[in-house]
Short mmCIF file of C-alpha atoms (C1' of nucleotides) in Angstrom, two decimals:
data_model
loop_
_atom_site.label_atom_id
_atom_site.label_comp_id
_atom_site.label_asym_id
_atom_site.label_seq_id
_atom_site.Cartn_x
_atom_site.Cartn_y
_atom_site.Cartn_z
CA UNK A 865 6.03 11.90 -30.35
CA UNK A 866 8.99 9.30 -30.46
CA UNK A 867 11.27 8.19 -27.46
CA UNK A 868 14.97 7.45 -26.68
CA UNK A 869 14.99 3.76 -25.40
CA UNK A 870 16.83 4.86 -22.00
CA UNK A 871 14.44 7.81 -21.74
CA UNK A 872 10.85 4.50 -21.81
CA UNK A 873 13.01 2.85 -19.78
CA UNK A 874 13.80 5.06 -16.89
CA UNK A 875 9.34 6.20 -17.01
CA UNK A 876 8.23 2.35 -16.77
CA UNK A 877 11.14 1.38 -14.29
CA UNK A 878 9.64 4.75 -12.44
CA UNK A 879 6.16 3.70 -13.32
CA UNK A 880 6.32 0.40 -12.00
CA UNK A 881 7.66 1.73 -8.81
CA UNK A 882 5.41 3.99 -8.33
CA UNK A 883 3.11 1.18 -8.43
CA UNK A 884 4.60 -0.85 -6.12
CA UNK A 885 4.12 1.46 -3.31
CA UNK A 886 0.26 2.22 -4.02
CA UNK A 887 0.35 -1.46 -3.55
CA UNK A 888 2.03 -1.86 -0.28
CA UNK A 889 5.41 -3.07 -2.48
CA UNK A 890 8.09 -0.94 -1.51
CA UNK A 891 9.33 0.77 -4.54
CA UNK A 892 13.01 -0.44 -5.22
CA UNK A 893 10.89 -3.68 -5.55
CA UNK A 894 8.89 -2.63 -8.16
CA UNK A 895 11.92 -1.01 -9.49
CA UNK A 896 13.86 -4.05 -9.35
CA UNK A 897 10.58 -6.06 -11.17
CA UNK A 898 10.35 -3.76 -13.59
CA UNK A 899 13.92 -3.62 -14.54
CA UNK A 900 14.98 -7.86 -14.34
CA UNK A 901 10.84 -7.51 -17.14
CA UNK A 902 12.60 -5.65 -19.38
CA UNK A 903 15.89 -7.32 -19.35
CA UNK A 904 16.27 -10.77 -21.26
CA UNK A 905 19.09 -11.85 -19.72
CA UNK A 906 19.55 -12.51 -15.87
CA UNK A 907 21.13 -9.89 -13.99
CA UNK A 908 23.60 -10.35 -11.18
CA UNK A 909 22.86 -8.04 -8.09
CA UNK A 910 26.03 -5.71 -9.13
CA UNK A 911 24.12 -5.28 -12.10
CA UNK A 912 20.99 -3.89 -10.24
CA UNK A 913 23.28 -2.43 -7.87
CA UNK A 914 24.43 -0.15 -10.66
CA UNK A 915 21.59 0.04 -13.40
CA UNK A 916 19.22 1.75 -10.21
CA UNK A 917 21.92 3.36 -8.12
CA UNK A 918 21.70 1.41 -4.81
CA UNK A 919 23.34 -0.05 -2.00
CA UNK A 920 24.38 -3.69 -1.83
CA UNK A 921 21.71 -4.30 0.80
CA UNK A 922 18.87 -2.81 -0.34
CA UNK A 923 19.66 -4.40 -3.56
CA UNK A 924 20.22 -7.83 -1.72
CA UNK A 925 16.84 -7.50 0.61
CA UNK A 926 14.47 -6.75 -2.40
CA UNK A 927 15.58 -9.38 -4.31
CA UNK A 928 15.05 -11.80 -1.86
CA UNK A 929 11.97 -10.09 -1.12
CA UNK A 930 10.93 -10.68 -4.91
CA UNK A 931 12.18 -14.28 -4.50
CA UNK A 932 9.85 -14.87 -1.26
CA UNK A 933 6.61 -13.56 -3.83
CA UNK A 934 7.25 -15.93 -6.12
CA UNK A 935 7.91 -13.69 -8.75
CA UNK A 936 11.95 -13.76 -9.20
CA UNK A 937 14.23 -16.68 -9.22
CA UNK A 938 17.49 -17.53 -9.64
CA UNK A 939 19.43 -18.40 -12.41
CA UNK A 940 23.31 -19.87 -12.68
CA UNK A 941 25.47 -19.13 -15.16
CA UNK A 942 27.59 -22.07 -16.38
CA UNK A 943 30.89 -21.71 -15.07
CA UNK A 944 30.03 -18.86 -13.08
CA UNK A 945 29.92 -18.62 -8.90
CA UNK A 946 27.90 -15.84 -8.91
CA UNK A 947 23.67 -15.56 -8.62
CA UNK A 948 21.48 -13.69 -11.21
CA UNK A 949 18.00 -13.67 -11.26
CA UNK A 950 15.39 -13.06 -13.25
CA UNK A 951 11.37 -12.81 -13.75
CA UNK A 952 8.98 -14.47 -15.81
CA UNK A 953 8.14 -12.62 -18.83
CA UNK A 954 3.93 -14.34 -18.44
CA UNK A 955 2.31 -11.27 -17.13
CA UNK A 956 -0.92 -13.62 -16.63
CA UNK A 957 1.47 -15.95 -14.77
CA UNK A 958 2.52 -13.05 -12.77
CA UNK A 959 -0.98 -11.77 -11.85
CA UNK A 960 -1.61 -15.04 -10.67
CA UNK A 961 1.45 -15.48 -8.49
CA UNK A 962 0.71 -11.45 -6.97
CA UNK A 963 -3.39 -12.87 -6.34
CA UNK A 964 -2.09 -15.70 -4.32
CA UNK A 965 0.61 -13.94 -1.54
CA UNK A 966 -2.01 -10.81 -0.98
CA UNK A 967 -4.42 -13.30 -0.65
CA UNK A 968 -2.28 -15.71 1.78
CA UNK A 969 -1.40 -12.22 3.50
CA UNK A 970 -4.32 -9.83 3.55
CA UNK A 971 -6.94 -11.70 3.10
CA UNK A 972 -7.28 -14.88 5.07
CA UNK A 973 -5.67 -12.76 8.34
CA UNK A 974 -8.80 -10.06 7.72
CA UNK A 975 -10.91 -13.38 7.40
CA UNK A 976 -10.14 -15.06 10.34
CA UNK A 977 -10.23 -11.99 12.54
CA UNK A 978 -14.27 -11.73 10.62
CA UNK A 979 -15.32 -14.99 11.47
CA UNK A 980 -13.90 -14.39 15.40
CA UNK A 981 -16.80 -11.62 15.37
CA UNK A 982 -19.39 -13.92 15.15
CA UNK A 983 -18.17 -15.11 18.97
CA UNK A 984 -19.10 -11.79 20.21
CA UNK A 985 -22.01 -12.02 22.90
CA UNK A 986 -24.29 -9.79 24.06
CA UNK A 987 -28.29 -8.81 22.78
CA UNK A 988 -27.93 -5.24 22.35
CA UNK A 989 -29.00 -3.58 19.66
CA UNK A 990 -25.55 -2.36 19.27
CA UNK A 991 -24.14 -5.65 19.31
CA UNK A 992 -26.82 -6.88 16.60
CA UNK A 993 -25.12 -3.99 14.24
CA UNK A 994 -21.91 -4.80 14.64
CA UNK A 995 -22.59 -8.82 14.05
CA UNK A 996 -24.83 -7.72 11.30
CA UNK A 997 -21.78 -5.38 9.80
CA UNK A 998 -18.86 -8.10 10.13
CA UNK A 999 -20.98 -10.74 8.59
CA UNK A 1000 -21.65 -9.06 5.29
CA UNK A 1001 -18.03 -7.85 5.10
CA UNK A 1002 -17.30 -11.62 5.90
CA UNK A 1003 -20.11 -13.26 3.01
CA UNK A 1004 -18.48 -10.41 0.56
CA UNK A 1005 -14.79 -12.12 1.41
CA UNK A 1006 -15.67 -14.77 1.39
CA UNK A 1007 -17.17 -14.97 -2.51
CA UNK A 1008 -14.09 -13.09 -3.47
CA UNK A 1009 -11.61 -14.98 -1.88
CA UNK A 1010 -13.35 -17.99 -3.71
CA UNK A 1011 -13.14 -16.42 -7.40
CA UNK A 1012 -9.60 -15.87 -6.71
CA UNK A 1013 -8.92 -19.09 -5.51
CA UNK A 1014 -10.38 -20.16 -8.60
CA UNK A 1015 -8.59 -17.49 -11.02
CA UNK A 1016 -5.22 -18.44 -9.19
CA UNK A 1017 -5.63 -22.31 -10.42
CA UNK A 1018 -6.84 -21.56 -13.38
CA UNK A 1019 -5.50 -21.79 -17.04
CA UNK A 1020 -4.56 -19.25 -19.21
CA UNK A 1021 -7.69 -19.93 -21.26
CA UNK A 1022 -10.30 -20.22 -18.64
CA UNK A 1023 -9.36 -16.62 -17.35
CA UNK A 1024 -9.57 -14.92 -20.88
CA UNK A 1025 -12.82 -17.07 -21.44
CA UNK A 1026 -14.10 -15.38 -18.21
CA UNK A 1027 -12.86 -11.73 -19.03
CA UNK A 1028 -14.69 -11.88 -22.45
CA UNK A 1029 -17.57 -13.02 -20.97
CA UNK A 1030 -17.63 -10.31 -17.99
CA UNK A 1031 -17.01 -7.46 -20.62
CA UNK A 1032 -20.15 -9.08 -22.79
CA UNK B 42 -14.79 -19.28 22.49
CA UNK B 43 -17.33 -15.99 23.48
CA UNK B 44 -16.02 -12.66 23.15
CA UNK B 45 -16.85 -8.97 24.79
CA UNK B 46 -18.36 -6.61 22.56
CA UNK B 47 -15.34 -4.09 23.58
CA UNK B 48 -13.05 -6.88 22.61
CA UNK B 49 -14.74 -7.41 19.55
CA UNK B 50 -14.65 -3.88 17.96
CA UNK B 51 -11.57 -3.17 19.39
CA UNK B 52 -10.15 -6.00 16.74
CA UNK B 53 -11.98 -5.06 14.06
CA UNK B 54 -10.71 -1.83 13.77
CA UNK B 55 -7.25 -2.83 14.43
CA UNK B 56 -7.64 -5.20 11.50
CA UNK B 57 -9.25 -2.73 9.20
CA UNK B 58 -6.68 -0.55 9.66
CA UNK B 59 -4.02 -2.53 8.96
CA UNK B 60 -5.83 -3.74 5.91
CA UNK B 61 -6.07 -0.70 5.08
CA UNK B 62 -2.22 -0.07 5.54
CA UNK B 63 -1.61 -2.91 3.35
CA UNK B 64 -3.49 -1.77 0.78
CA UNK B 65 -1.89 2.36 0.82
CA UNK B 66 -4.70 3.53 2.40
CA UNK B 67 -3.31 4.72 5.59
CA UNK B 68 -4.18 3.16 9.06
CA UNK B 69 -6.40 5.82 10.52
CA UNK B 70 -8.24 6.51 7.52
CA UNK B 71 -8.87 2.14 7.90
CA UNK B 72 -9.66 2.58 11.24
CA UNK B 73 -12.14 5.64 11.38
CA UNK B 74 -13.26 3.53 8.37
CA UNK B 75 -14.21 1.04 10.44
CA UNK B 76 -15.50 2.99 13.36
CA UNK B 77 -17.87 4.62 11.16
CA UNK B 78 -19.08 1.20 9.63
CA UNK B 79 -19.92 -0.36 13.05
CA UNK B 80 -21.55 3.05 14.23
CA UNK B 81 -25.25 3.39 13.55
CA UNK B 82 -25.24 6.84 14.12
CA UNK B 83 -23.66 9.02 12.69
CA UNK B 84 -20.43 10.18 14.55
CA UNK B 85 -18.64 13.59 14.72
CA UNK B 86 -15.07 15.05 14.64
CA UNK B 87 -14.91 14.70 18.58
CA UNK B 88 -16.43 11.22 18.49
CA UNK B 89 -13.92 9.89 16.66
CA UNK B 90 -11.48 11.33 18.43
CA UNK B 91 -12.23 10.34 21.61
CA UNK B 92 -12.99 6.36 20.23
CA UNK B 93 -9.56 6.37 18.41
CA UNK B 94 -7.50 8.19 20.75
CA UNK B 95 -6.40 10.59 17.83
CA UNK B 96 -5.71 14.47 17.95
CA UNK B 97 -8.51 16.71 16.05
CA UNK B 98 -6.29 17.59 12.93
CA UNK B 99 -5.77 13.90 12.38
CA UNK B 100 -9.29 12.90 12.82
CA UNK B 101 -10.03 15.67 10.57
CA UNK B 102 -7.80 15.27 7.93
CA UNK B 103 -8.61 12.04 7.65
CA UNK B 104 -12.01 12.04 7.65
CA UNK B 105 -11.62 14.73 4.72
CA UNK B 106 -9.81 12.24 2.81
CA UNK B 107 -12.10 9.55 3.34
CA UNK B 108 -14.97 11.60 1.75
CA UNK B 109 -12.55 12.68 -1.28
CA UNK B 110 -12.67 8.80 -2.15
CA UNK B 111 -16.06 8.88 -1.56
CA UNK B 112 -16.93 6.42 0.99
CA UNK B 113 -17.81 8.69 3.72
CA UNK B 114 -20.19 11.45 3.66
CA UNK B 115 -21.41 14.48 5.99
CA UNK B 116 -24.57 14.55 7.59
CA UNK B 117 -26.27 16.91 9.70
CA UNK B 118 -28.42 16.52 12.82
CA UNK B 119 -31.68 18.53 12.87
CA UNK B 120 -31.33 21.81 14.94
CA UNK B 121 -27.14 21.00 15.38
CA UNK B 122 -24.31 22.85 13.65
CA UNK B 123 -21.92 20.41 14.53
CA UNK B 124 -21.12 18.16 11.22
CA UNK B 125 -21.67 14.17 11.68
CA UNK B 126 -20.16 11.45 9.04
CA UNK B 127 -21.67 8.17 8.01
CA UNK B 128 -19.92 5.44 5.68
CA UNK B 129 -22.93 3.28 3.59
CA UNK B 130 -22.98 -0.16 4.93
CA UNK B 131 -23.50 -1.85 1.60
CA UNK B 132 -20.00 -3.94 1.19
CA UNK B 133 -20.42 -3.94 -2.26
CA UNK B 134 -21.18 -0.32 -3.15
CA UNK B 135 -17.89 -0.06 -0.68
CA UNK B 136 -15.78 -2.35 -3.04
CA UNK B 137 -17.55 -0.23 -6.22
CA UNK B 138 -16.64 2.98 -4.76
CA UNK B 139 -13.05 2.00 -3.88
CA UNK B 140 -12.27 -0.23 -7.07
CA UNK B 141 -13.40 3.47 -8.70
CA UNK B 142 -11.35 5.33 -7.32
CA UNK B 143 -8.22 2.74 -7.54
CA UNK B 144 -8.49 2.78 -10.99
CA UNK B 145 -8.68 6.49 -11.84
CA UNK B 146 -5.35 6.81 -9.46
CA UNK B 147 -3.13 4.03 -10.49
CA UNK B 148 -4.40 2.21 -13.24
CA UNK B 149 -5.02 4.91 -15.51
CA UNK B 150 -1.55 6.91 -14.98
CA UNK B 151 0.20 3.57 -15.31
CA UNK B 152 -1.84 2.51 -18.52
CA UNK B 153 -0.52 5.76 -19.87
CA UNK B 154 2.79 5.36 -19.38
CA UNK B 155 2.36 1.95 -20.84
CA UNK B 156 0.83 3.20 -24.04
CA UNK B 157 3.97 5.77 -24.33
CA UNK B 158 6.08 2.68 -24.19
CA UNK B 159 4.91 1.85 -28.14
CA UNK B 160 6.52 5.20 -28.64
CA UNK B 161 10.19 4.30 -28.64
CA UNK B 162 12.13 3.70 -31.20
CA UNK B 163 15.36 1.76 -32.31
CA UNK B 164 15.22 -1.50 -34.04
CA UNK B 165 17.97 -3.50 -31.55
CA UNK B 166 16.50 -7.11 -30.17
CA UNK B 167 16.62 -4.78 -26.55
CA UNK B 168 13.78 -2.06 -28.02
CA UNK B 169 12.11 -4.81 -29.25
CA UNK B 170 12.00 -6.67 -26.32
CA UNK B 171 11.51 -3.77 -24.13
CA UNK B 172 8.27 -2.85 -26.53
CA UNK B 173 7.03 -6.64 -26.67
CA UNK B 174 6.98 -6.87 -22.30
CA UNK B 175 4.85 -3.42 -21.89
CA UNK B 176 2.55 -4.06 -24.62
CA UNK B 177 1.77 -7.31 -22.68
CA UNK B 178 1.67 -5.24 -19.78
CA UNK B 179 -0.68 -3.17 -21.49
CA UNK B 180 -2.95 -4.90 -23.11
CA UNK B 181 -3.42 -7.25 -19.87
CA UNK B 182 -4.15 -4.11 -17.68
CA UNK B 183 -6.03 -2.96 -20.57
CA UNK B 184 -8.35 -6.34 -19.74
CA UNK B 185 -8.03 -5.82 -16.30
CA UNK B 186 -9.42 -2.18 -16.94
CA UNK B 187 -12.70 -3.04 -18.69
CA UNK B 188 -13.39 -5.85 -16.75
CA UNK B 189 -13.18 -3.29 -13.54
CA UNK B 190 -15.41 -0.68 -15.43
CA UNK B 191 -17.95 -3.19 -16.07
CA UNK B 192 -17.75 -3.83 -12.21
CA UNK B 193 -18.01 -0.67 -11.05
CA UNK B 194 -20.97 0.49 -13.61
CA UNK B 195 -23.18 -3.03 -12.68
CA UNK B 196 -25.83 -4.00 -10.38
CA UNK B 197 -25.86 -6.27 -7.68
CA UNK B 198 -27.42 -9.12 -9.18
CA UNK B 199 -25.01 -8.95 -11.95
CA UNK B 200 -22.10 -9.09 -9.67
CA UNK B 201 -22.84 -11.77 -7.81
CA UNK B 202 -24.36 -14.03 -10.92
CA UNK B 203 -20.39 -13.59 -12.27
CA UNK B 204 -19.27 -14.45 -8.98
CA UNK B 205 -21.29 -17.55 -9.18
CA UNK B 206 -20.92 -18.67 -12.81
CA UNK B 207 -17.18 -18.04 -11.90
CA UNK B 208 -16.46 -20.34 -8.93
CA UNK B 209 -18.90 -22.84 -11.42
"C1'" DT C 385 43.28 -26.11 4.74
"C1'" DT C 386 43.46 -21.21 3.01
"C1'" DT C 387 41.96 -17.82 0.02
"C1'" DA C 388 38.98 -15.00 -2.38
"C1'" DA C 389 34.67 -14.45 -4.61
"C1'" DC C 390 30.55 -13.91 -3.43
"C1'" DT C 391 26.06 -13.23 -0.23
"C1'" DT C 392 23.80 -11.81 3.94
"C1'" DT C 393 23.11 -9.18 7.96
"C1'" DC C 394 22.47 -5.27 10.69
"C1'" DA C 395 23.45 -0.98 13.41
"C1'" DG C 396 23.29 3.56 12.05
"C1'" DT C 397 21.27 7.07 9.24
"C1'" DA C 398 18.26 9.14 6.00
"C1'" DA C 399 13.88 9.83 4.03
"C1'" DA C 400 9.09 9.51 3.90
"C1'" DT C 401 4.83 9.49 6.27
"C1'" DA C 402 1.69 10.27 9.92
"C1'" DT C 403 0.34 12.91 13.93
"C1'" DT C 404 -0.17 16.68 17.04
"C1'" DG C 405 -2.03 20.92 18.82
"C1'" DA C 406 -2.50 25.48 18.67
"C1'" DA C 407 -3.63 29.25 15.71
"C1'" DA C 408 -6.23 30.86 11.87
"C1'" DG C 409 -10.35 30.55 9.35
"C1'" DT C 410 -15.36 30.14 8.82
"C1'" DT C 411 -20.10 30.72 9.66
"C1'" DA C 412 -24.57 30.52 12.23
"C1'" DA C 413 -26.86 32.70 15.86
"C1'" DA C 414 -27.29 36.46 19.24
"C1'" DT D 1195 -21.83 43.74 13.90
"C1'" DT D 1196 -19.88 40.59 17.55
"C1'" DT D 1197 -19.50 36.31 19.63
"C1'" DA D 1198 -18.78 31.62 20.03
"C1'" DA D 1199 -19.24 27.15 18.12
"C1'" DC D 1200 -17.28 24.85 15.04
"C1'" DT D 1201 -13.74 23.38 11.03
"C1'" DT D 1202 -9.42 23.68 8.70
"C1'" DT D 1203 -4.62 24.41 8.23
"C1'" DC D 1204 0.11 23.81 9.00
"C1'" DA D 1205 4.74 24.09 11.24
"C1'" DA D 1206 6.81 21.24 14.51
"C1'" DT D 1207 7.50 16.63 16.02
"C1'" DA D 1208 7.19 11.76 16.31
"C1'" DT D 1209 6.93 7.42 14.12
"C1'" DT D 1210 7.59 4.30 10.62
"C1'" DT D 1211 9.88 2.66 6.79
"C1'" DA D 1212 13.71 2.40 3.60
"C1'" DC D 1213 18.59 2.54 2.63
"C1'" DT D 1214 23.55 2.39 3.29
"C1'" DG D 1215 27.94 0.38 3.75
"C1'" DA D 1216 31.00 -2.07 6.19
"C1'" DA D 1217 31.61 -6.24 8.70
"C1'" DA D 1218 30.41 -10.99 9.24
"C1'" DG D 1219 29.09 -15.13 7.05
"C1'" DT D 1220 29.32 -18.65 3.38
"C1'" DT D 1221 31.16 -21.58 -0.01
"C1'" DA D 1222 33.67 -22.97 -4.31
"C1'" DA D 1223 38.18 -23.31 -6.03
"C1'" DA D 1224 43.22 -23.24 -5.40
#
DNA sequence: TTTAACTTTCAGTAAATATTGAAAGTTAAA
DNA sequence: TTTAACTTTCAATATTTACTGAAAGTTAAA
């Protein structure tokens, strides 16, 4: 029933890669995530390099990846020329951050191209549908874009507040 | 500013299948998806094919998967053997029926993994650490979880009454 | 400056994923 | 039954995506 710390380790850093690519992350991401969330201090990219057994660049690439989703920065050592990074340890914080690049990404492209579709002409039936079709999908976007533009400005309170409520 | 019909759907289902791709659903599946949801009728295997440009066993696999996450579903014309397949075009039943299936296939597994994570043992500042980040993890998917159940189980009205009270 | 510690890039390769099409399987009607 | 209309499967192939490692680029210290 118990577990070796290396043994937890290796499942969540596996877990959270796993993840990651159900998401559209690429998985040495997530592994990458999981590994700088568990770690307290900063890690250097040798140190990633060795802890999940890969290359330089792929090491390099997802870090900067991470670093362009707002989820990993850097961090200096004093004295030290070399870069470590690290995560934030506020998984709200980090939901947040996540909510607002898919939302920057997927969702306002998927919007515009929805709103376009109300420029379609024609008085066909079949034109009717489709209009009809693309205007729900873009009402329903539109009200969930909103709530996360709300969640992703919100405090920490505000979205507990909110969960409570929802669960009654 | 205007737009031809042709034009028009030929975006759409571009865009839902790379929102689809995005979102590890794969871009076929998005774009019969989308076919299907503009298509008053219901289509068949060759339909499809012929709209998308796809070979049968693609149109057919995918089509299979889409009614394994049940979004799509068979129907039959009277006096025809062929088999025809219609999506619902209720955008929130879609989000219902997708957040459903999401959830059973990576938020459960990971959740379990999670709760494992209380399981390891060692009393070094690392375990502790280690055990203090995934029971975060944890108990904010655990949140994340109900608040998704209570989603997926509600009515319309309730829905969008959250939606409302949320964006104040 | 030069050097050396470090980071980034990228062409080549590997791995994963999606797609094809023809053959095998199924089942309603003849 | 047989036939033929239809659906499913799956090995081969193509496409996309990820990864490597060495070379090029950068920058602090000597």
């Amino acid at each position: 029933m118990s577990m070796h710390y290396d043994e937890g380790k290796e499942k969540f850093i596996q877990a959270w890669g796993t993840l990651g690519s159900a998401w559209g992350i690429n998985k040495a991401m997530g592994q990458i995530h999981a590994l700088l969330l568990i770690s307290e201090e900063a890690l250097s990219t040798e140190e990633v390099m060795e802890e999940l057994q890969i290359s330089r660049g792929n090491a390099n690439m997802n870090i900067r990846a991470l670093i362009d989703w707002g989820i990993v920065s850097k961090a200096y050592k004093p004295g030290e020329r070399k870069e470590y990074f690290t995560t934030g340890k506020d998984v709200l914080e980090l939901a947040r951050q996540v909510s607002r690049e898919r939302r920057r990404r997927e969702i306002e492209p998927v919007m515009r191209v929805l709103e376009e579709m109300q420029q379609v002409e024609g008085d066909t039936a079949e034109v009717a549908h489709f209009k009809t079709v693309t205007k729900d999908l873009e009402g329903f976007t539109k009200q969930v874009d909103g709530a996360l533009d709300k969640f992703i400005r919100s405090d920490k309170n505000w979205f507990f507040q909110v969960l409570m409520r929802l669960m009654k």
